[in-house]
Short mmCIF file of C-alpha atoms and ligand atoms in Angstrom, two decimals:
data_model
loop_
_atom_site.label_atom_id
_atom_site.label_comp_id
_atom_site.label_asym_id
_atom_site.label_seq_id
_atom_site.Cartn_x
_atom_site.Cartn_y
_atom_site.Cartn_z
CA UNK A 295 11.49 102.58 102.00
CA UNK A 296 12.40 106.22 102.62
CA UNK A 297 15.27 107.80 100.71
CA UNK A 298 17.73 110.15 102.40
CA UNK A 299 16.00 113.05 100.64
CA UNK A 300 12.66 112.04 102.16
CA UNK A 301 14.22 111.85 105.57
CA UNK A 302 15.83 115.27 105.14
CA UNK A 303 12.44 116.76 104.17
CA UNK A 304 10.89 115.05 107.18
CA UNK A 305 13.58 116.44 109.46
CA UNK A 306 13.10 119.97 108.18
CA UNK A 307 9.32 119.79 108.66
CA UNK A 308 9.52 118.37 112.19
CA UNK A 309 8.34 120.63 115.00
CA UNK A 310 11.73 120.77 116.71
CA UNK A 311 13.68 121.66 113.54
CA UNK A 312 14.53 125.26 114.49
CA UNK A 313 15.75 124.08 117.87
CA UNK A 314 17.86 121.29 116.35
CA UNK A 315 19.30 123.63 113.76
CA UNK A 316 20.30 126.21 116.39
CA UNK A 317 22.10 123.48 118.32
CA UNK A 318 23.94 122.34 115.19
CA UNK A 319 24.94 125.89 114.32
CA UNK A 320 26.31 126.40 117.81
CA UNK A 321 28.66 123.42 117.34
CA UNK A 322 29.58 124.39 113.78
CA UNK A 323 27.85 121.43 112.11
CA UNK A 324 30.13 118.92 113.86
CA UNK A 325 30.14 115.55 112.05
CA UNK A 326 30.19 113.45 115.24
CA UNK A 327 28.55 115.45 118.00
CA UNK A 328 28.58 114.13 121.56
CA UNK A 329 25.07 114.02 123.00
CA UNK A 330 24.65 114.66 126.71
CA UNK A 331 21.64 114.66 128.96
CA UNK A 332 21.18 116.41 132.29
CA UNK A 333 20.73 119.99 133.28
CA UNK A 334 22.17 123.17 134.64
CA UNK A 335 21.38 125.82 137.24
CA UNK A 336 22.21 129.48 136.99
CA UNK A 337 23.11 130.59 140.49
CA UNK A 338 23.47 134.10 141.84
CA UNK A 339 26.85 133.72 143.58
CA UNK A 340 26.48 136.31 146.39
CA UNK A 341 23.13 134.93 147.62
CA UNK A 342 23.28 131.34 146.39
CA UNK A 343 19.81 131.78 144.89
CA UNK A 344 18.99 129.67 141.83
CA UNK A 345 17.93 132.12 139.13
CA UNK A 346 17.11 129.60 136.44
CA UNK A 347 17.10 125.83 136.02
CA UNK A 348 17.11 123.89 132.81
CA UNK A 349 16.84 120.21 132.05
CA UNK A 350 17.26 118.47 128.75
CA UNK A 351 19.75 117.23 126.20
CA UNK A 352 22.69 119.14 124.78
CA UNK A 353 25.20 118.44 122.04
CA UNK A 354 28.88 119.33 122.20
CA UNK A 355 31.40 119.16 119.35
CA UNK A 356 33.66 116.10 118.96
CA UNK A 357 36.83 118.26 118.83
CA UNK A 358 38.58 115.79 116.52
CA UNK A 359 41.42 117.51 114.68
CA UNK A 360 41.45 115.22 111.65
CA UNK A 361 39.73 116.66 108.64
CA UNK A 362 38.74 113.16 107.52
CA UNK A 363 36.76 112.65 110.75
CA UNK A 364 35.16 116.07 111.25
CA UNK A 365 35.71 118.98 108.83
CA UNK A 366 34.15 121.47 111.23
CA UNK A 367 36.10 120.62 114.38
CA UNK A 368 39.35 120.22 112.44
CA UNK A 369 38.91 123.72 110.99
CA UNK A 370 38.48 125.09 114.49
CA UNK A 371 41.55 123.14 115.64
CA UNK A 372 43.58 124.64 112.78
CA UNK A 373 42.46 128.12 113.77
CA UNK A 374 43.36 127.50 117.42
CA UNK A 375 46.77 126.10 116.45
CA UNK A 376 47.31 129.16 114.26
CA UNK A 377 46.49 131.53 117.13
CA UNK A 378 48.57 129.57 119.58
CA UNK A 379 51.68 129.64 117.39
CA UNK A 380 51.03 133.19 116.30
CA UNK A 381 50.69 134.46 119.90
CA UNK A 382 54.15 133.12 120.69
CA UNK A 383 55.54 134.75 117.56
CA UNK A 384 53.97 138.17 117.47
CA UNK A 385 52.75 138.68 121.00
CA UNK A 386 50.27 141.46 121.65
CA UNK A 387 47.62 138.98 122.81
CA UNK A 388 46.94 135.94 124.95
CA UNK A 389 49.36 136.91 127.70
CA UNK A 390 52.37 137.34 125.43
CA UNK A 391 53.75 140.90 125.20
CA UNK A 392 54.38 142.46 121.80
CA UNK A 393 58.06 142.86 122.76
CA UNK A 394 58.67 139.15 121.93
CA UNK A 395 59.14 140.29 118.35
CA UNK A 396 62.46 141.80 119.47
CA UNK A 397 63.62 138.52 121.09
CA UNK A 398 65.82 136.16 119.04
CA UNK A 399 63.40 133.88 117.16
CA UNK A 400 64.16 131.11 114.72
CA UNK A 401 62.04 128.89 112.52
CA UNK A 402 63.71 125.50 112.48
CA UNK A 403 62.81 122.39 110.50
CA UNK A 404 64.27 119.14 111.81
CA UNK A 405 64.03 116.17 109.48
CA UNK A 406 64.20 112.39 109.60
CA UNK A 407 67.33 110.55 108.43
CA UNK A 408 67.22 108.19 105.46
CA UNK A 409 66.22 104.55 105.97
CA UNK A 410 66.74 103.69 102.34
CA UNK A 411 66.34 105.47 99.00
CA UNK A 412 62.76 106.45 98.08
CA UNK A 413 61.10 107.67 94.91
CA UNK A 414 61.26 111.42 94.93
CA UNK A 415 60.36 114.47 92.95
CA UNK A 416 62.66 117.43 93.25
CA UNK A 417 62.73 120.59 91.20
CA UNK A 418 65.79 122.21 89.68
CA UNK A 419 66.46 125.93 90.11
CA UNK A 420 65.03 126.32 86.59
CA UNK A 421 61.74 124.78 87.66
CA UNK A 422 62.28 121.44 85.93
CA UNK A 423 61.44 118.10 87.55
CA UNK A 424 64.58 116.08 88.26
CA UNK A 425 64.67 112.49 87.15
CA UNK A 426 64.15 110.08 90.08
CA UNK A 427 66.64 107.26 90.68
CA UNK A 428 64.03 104.89 89.18
CA UNK A 429 64.40 106.70 85.84
CA UNK A 430 61.00 108.43 85.81
CA UNK A 431 60.12 112.08 86.26
CA UNK A 432 57.33 111.78 88.81
CA UNK A 433 54.13 113.77 88.59
CA UNK A 434 53.36 115.60 91.83
CA UNK A 435 50.47 113.24 92.63
CA UNK A 436 52.35 110.07 91.72
CA UNK A 437 51.58 107.66 94.59
CA UNK A 438 55.06 106.18 94.27
CA UNK A 439 56.67 109.33 95.70
CA UNK A 440 57.98 108.56 99.20
CA UNK A 441 57.83 104.79 98.69
CA UNK A 442 61.13 102.87 98.79
CA UNK A 443 62.91 102.08 95.51
CA UNK A 444 63.66 98.68 97.03
CA UNK A 445 61.04 97.79 99.67
CA UNK A 446 62.96 94.64 100.66
CA UNK A 447 66.10 96.64 101.42
CA UNK A 448 64.31 99.46 103.25
CA UNK A 449 65.04 99.68 106.99
CA UNK A 450 61.46 99.56 108.32
CA UNK A 451 62.59 98.62 111.82
CA UNK A 452 64.91 101.62 111.96
CA UNK A 453 62.20 103.94 110.59
CA UNK A 454 59.59 102.78 113.13
CA UNK A 455 61.98 103.00 116.09
CA UNK A 456 63.12 106.44 114.96
CA UNK A 457 59.57 107.72 114.66
CA UNK A 458 58.55 106.26 118.03
CA UNK A 459 61.50 107.99 119.72
CA UNK A 460 61.10 111.47 118.22
CA UNK A 461 59.81 112.79 121.56
CA UNK A 462 63.03 111.71 123.28
CA UNK A 463 65.07 113.04 120.39
CA UNK A 464 63.38 116.43 120.70
CA UNK A 465 63.91 116.56 124.48
CA UNK A 466 67.58 115.75 123.96
CA UNK A 467 67.76 118.42 121.25
CA UNK A 468 66.40 121.21 123.48
CA UNK A 469 68.74 120.15 126.32
CA UNK A 470 71.65 120.36 123.92
CA UNK A 471 70.64 123.75 122.52
CA UNK A 472 70.69 125.13 126.08
CA UNK A 473 73.99 123.49 126.92
CA UNK A 474 75.57 124.63 123.64
CA UNK A 475 74.43 128.24 124.11
CA UNK A 476 76.08 128.25 127.54
CA UNK A 477 79.24 126.64 126.16
CA UNK A 478 79.52 129.15 123.28
CA UNK A 479 79.19 131.97 125.82
CA UNK A 480 81.69 130.37 128.18
CA UNK A 481 79.23 130.28 131.08
CA UNK A 482 77.59 127.50 133.08
CA UNK A 483 74.08 126.24 132.33
CA UNK A 484 72.97 127.56 135.71
CA UNK A 485 74.28 131.02 134.86
CA UNK A 486 72.52 130.84 131.49
CA UNK A 487 69.20 129.95 133.09
CA UNK A 488 69.51 132.85 135.51
CA UNK A 489 69.41 135.25 132.58
CA UNK A 490 67.56 133.59 129.73
CA UNK A 491 64.95 130.96 128.97
CA UNK A 492 64.46 128.87 125.87
CA UNK A 493 60.85 128.66 124.67
CA UNK A 494 59.48 126.77 121.73
CA UNK A 495 56.31 125.82 119.92
CA UNK A 496 56.51 123.00 117.40
CA UNK A 497 54.30 121.09 115.01
CA UNK A 498 54.80 117.68 113.41
CA UNK A 499 54.20 117.16 109.72
CA UNK A 500 54.12 113.78 107.99
CA UNK A 501 56.23 113.52 104.86
CA UNK A 502 55.16 111.28 102.02
CA UNK A 503 57.67 108.63 103.10
CA UNK A 504 55.64 108.37 106.33
CA UNK A 505 58.21 110.00 108.58
CA UNK A 506 57.65 113.29 110.34
CA UNK A 507 59.41 116.61 110.24
CA UNK A 508 59.26 118.99 113.17
CA UNK A 509 58.70 122.66 112.37
CA UNK A 510 59.55 124.73 115.42
CA UNK A 511 59.61 128.31 116.54
CA UNK A 512 62.49 128.63 119.01
CA UNK A 513 62.76 131.79 121.04
CA UNK A 514 65.06 133.22 123.71
CA UNK A 515 63.32 135.16 126.49
CA UNK A 516 64.26 136.64 129.83
CA UNK A 517 64.65 134.14 132.71
CA UNK A 518 60.93 134.11 133.57
CA UNK A 519 59.60 133.94 130.03
CA UNK A 520 58.37 136.37 127.37
CA UNK A 521 57.58 139.27 129.74
CA UNK A 522 61.22 140.29 130.08
CA UNK A 523 63.83 140.74 127.34
CA UNK A 524 66.74 138.34 127.15
CA UNK A 525 70.24 139.71 127.86
CA UNK A 526 72.17 141.42 125.05
CA UNK A 527 74.32 138.34 124.44
CA UNK A 528 71.26 136.32 123.46
CA UNK A 529 71.41 136.96 119.72
CA UNK A 530 69.77 135.13 116.80
CA UNK A 531 73.26 134.11 115.64
CA UNK A 532 74.10 132.51 118.97
CA UNK A 533 70.81 130.62 118.92
CA UNK A 534 71.27 129.54 115.28
CA UNK A 535 74.80 128.26 115.96
CA UNK A 536 73.59 126.36 119.01
CA UNK A 537 70.70 124.84 117.01
CA UNK A 538 73.05 123.65 114.24
CA UNK A 539 75.57 122.14 116.67
CA UNK A 540 72.86 120.54 118.80
CA UNK A 541 71.14 119.00 115.76
CA UNK A 542 74.38 117.44 114.54
CA UNK A 543 75.37 116.08 117.96
CA UNK A 544 71.97 114.91 119.16
CA UNK A 545 71.63 111.15 119.62
CA UNK A 546 69.29 108.73 121.38
CA UNK A 547 70.54 105.18 121.84
CA UNK A 548 68.31 102.21 121.31
CA UNK A 549 68.71 98.75 119.87
CA UNK A 550 67.30 96.53 117.19
CA UNK A 551 65.32 93.39 118.12
CA UNK A 552 68.50 91.27 117.83
CA UNK A 553 70.34 93.53 120.27
CA UNK A 554 72.58 95.42 117.85
CA UNK A 555 72.94 99.10 118.67
CA UNK A 556 70.70 101.56 116.82
CA UNK A 557 71.72 105.17 117.41
CA UNK A 558 68.88 107.54 116.45
CA UNK A 559 69.70 110.95 115.01
CA UNK A 560 68.14 113.78 113.04
CA UNK A 561 68.42 113.87 109.27
CA UNK A 562 71.23 115.92 107.77
CA UNK A 563 68.70 118.24 106.11
CA UNK A 564 68.25 121.12 108.53
CA UNK A 565 66.55 124.42 107.85
CA UNK A 566 67.22 127.32 110.20
CA UNK A 567 65.67 130.68 109.40
CA UNK A 568 65.42 133.85 111.42
CA UNK A 569 61.91 135.22 111.74
CA UNK A 570 61.42 138.72 110.40
CA UNK A 571 59.88 141.12 112.90
CA UNK A 572 57.70 142.66 110.21
CA UNK A 573 55.46 140.94 107.72
CA UNK A 574 57.90 141.72 104.91
CA UNK A 575 60.33 138.93 104.06
CA UNK A 576 63.86 140.24 103.74
CA UNK A 577 66.36 138.98 101.18
CA UNK A 578 68.41 137.04 103.75
CA UNK A 579 65.87 134.24 103.80
CA UNK A 580 64.04 135.43 106.89
CA UNK A 581 60.47 134.22 107.03
CA UNK A 582 57.49 136.42 107.83
CA UNK A 583 55.32 135.79 110.86
CA UNK A 584 52.05 135.51 109.02
CA UNK A 585 53.42 133.10 106.42
CA UNK A 586 54.77 130.94 109.20
CA UNK A 587 51.57 130.86 111.21
CA UNK A 588 49.78 130.02 107.95
CA UNK A 589 51.99 126.94 107.48
CA UNK A 590 51.03 125.81 110.94
CA UNK A 591 47.34 126.09 110.18
CA UNK A 592 47.88 124.09 106.99
CA UNK A 593 49.74 121.26 108.74
CA UNK A 594 47.30 121.19 111.63
CA UNK A 595 44.56 119.12 110.03
CA UNK A 596 46.69 116.88 107.84
CA UNK A 597 46.70 113.20 108.68
CA UNK A 598 49.42 110.66 108.12
CA UNK A 599 49.14 110.73 104.38
CA UNK A 600 46.89 111.24 101.42
CA UNK A 601 44.42 108.48 102.14
CA UNK A 602 44.10 109.22 105.87
CA UNK A 603 42.41 105.87 106.31
CA UNK A 604 44.05 104.94 109.58
CA UNK A 605 42.05 107.29 111.77
CA UNK A 606 41.64 104.89 114.65
CA UNK A 607 44.02 102.66 116.58
CA UNK A 608 44.46 99.18 115.18
CA UNK A 609 42.97 96.44 117.34
CA UNK A 610 44.13 93.28 115.64
CA UNK A 611 46.37 91.96 112.88
CA UNK A 612 43.37 91.52 110.54
CA UNK A 613 42.65 95.28 110.64
CA UNK A 614 45.94 96.04 108.91
CA UNK A 615 45.04 94.25 105.68
CA UNK A 616 41.87 96.33 105.25
CA UNK A 617 43.36 99.80 105.79
CA UNK A 618 43.12 102.05 102.76
CA UNK A 619 46.75 103.09 102.88
CA UNK A 620 49.72 102.72 100.54
CA UNK A 621 51.77 99.51 100.63
CA UNK A 622 54.62 101.49 102.15
CA UNK A 623 52.50 102.87 105.00
CA UNK A 624 50.94 99.45 105.54
CA UNK A 625 54.39 98.01 105.95
CA UNK A 626 55.34 100.69 108.50
CA UNK A 627 52.13 99.91 110.42
CA UNK A 628 52.83 96.15 110.23
CA UNK A 629 56.39 96.67 111.48
CA UNK A 630 55.17 98.79 114.40
CA UNK A 631 52.57 96.12 115.18
CA UNK A 632 55.18 93.33 115.12
CA UNK A 633 57.73 95.24 117.20
CA UNK A 634 54.96 96.15 119.64
CA UNK A 635 54.85 92.54 120.74
CA UNK A 636 58.42 92.66 122.07
CA UNK A 637 58.96 93.43 125.76
CA UNK A 638 61.98 95.60 125.13
CA UNK A 639 59.84 98.18 123.32
CA UNK A 640 56.87 98.08 125.69
CA UNK A 641 57.45 101.67 126.86
CA UNK A 642 57.00 102.87 123.26
CA UNK A 643 53.41 101.51 123.08
CA UNK A 644 53.99 100.71 119.41
CA UNK A 645 50.67 98.92 118.90
CA UNK A 646 48.73 101.81 120.36
CA UNK A 647 50.40 104.15 117.85
CA UNK A 648 50.80 101.85 114.84
CA UNK A 649 47.98 103.65 112.97
CA UNK A 650 49.94 106.91 113.35
CA UNK A 651 52.94 105.18 111.75
CA UNK A 652 54.47 104.85 115.24
CA UNK A 653 54.52 108.59 115.96
CA UNK A 654 53.15 108.86 119.47
CA UNK A 655 53.40 112.60 119.98
CA UNK A 656 50.88 115.37 119.64
CA UNK A 657 50.61 117.43 116.51
CA UNK A 658 51.47 120.59 118.40
CA UNK A 659 53.59 120.81 121.54
CA UNK A 660 55.17 123.77 123.24
CA UNK A 661 57.24 124.67 126.23
CA UNK A 662 55.39 126.08 129.20
CA UNK A 663 56.12 129.75 128.56
CA UNK A 664 55.84 129.78 124.76
CA UNK A 665 52.31 131.18 124.63
CA UNK A 666 48.80 130.29 125.61
CA UNK A 667 47.31 126.76 125.60
CA UNK A 668 44.48 125.08 123.66
CA UNK A 669 42.67 124.77 126.97
CA UNK A 670 42.88 128.52 127.60
CA UNK A 671 41.72 129.34 124.07
CA UNK A 672 38.73 126.98 124.40
CA UNK A 673 37.97 128.23 127.91
CA UNK A 674 38.09 131.83 126.65
CA UNK A 675 35.68 130.95 123.84
CA UNK A 676 33.24 129.28 126.25
CA UNK A 677 33.53 132.15 128.72
CA UNK A 678 32.88 134.62 125.93
CA UNK A 679 29.71 132.79 124.81
CA UNK A 680 28.44 132.48 128.36
CA UNK A 681 29.13 136.16 128.97
CA UNK A 682 27.15 137.03 125.82
CA UNK A 683 24.18 134.82 126.77
CA UNK A 684 24.03 136.08 130.35
CA UNK A 685 24.23 139.70 129.26
CA UNK A 686 21.48 139.07 126.72
CA UNK A 687 19.32 137.68 129.56
CA UNK A 688 19.99 140.77 131.69
CA UNK A 689 22.08 138.81 134.18
CA UNK A 690 25.36 140.01 135.65
CA UNK A 691 28.13 137.76 134.22
CA UNK A 692 30.48 138.62 137.10
CA UNK A 693 28.19 137.23 139.81
CA UNK A 694 26.27 134.51 137.95
CA UNK A 695 27.54 130.93 138.16
CA UNK A 696 26.69 128.15 135.76
CA UNK A 697 26.53 124.75 137.41
CA UNK A 698 25.82 121.77 135.19
CA UNK A 699 25.67 118.00 135.52
CA UNK A 700 25.66 115.95 132.37
CA UNK A 701 25.61 112.27 131.46
CA UNK A 702 26.84 110.78 128.23
CA UNK A 703 24.01 109.76 125.87
CA UNK A 704 25.86 108.89 122.67
CA UNK A 705 28.08 110.10 119.84
CA UNK A 706 27.27 110.90 116.24
CA UNK A 707 24.10 111.94 114.47
CA UNK A 708 20.81 110.12 114.88
CA UNK A 709 20.58 109.27 111.14
CA UNK A 710 22.03 110.07 107.73
CA UNK A 711 19.55 112.91 107.12
CA UNK A 712 20.76 114.78 110.19
CA UNK A 713 24.35 114.03 109.23
CA UNK A 714 23.84 115.59 105.79
CA UNK A 715 22.06 118.64 107.17
CA UNK A 716 24.87 119.16 109.70
CA UNK A 717 27.45 118.82 106.92
CA UNK A 718 25.62 121.51 104.95
CA UNK A 719 25.78 123.82 107.98
CA UNK A 720 29.52 123.09 108.33
CA UNK A 721 30.04 123.83 104.62
CA UNK A 722 28.27 127.16 104.84
CA UNK A 723 30.25 128.19 107.94
CA UNK A 724 33.48 127.13 106.19
CA UNK A 725 32.65 129.37 103.22
CA UNK A 726 32.03 132.31 105.55
CA UNK A 727 35.35 131.62 107.28
CA UNK A 728 37.22 131.31 104.00
CA UNK A 729 36.46 134.88 102.98
CA UNK A 730 37.56 136.12 106.40
CA UNK A 731 40.64 133.88 106.32
CA UNK A 732 41.97 135.56 103.22
CA UNK A 733 41.98 138.86 105.06
CA UNK A 734 43.29 138.02 108.51
CA UNK A 735 44.15 134.34 108.88
CA UNK A 736 41.92 131.47 110.05
CA UNK A 737 39.13 132.26 112.47
ZN1 ZN B 282 33.35 117.52 115.32
ZN1 ZN B 283 60.96 107.06 91.20
#
């Protein structure tokens, strides 16, 4: 019987090792690479002549954003999320002009309401840990933090329905911000839209009680987007007032299984901060751009909680018992699973999203004109690599086309030796990135 070490040695000595290693480096040591078979032609576009043909297998990265699934791809996702949010904040790249830094910009955190008291750990202004309602002073890693003081009295149904409707709640919020801006100015919504546009980029972060917060950059631009300045009346104060009023008034109506009304609202905790144009934080609580984009990168790869066991959708009731999650999270998942059986909630697809604690949105969403997209960033990266390879082969990148046809072969590494070698490559690349990160943000 071979040990993993034997198999690793074998892999390194194999004739195709250099080739395999180059492929793994190109995909950053992805933990679950997708293997494809097929081929490509390089075609000279003006003449249609095939310059070069290649057949064989390729590997592409899994692109999973969860650190628990693939450290390498999640690091790249965090970097992309960072650049995407940053472009909308600072401009100067990715189709967003630098002048956006002069537009009114706010950093807003919208929270979940309470569904029952939970164990918490808060700090006094003197840096002391406040005593929790249970009588203990919780350590920061105490698993009880975020769990209900009285699980039987906790409103799990309310929590699940709130979380599943956060997309609607957000849409209603942005509508209201627009309407409130217009109302405060004494103009119609149509008149407002003729002169200004509301853009946002937002990320979702799970709190320890299993409910999400939205952290959003909200910006006022000219009517077509960031290229033109908003009118003089579009001030940060106007936007901040509208955000506060809209948050308080925002409501989505739904009902409990027994038919009683369940109005869904944001939590009363609301944080609204103006974004400083420079990287120096001022003493009025403004937040700097780089600190903010750094938060985004940090949230990007976080899962639903500390254990991050529920990486995949749940297929049956039996799955729930075996998840390595806290009792509290298990109960949220169970509630979502149970409610998912009811017709009245079918549009929420609660079973499909039970493993995400009923949150069915994306980690990062943005309005159309906020900044670039993940697709554009990835396309740019591919285009850049192709451009480099073609130039290296003395081919003209502007007239050479790459035409490929690929079939799916499988996912994941062939064996544990390859998996470990790929992980070592990912580790080394992560170390290289870390030193760069400290200087200029994630790469
Ligand atoms: Zn991957
Ligand atoms: Zn407690």
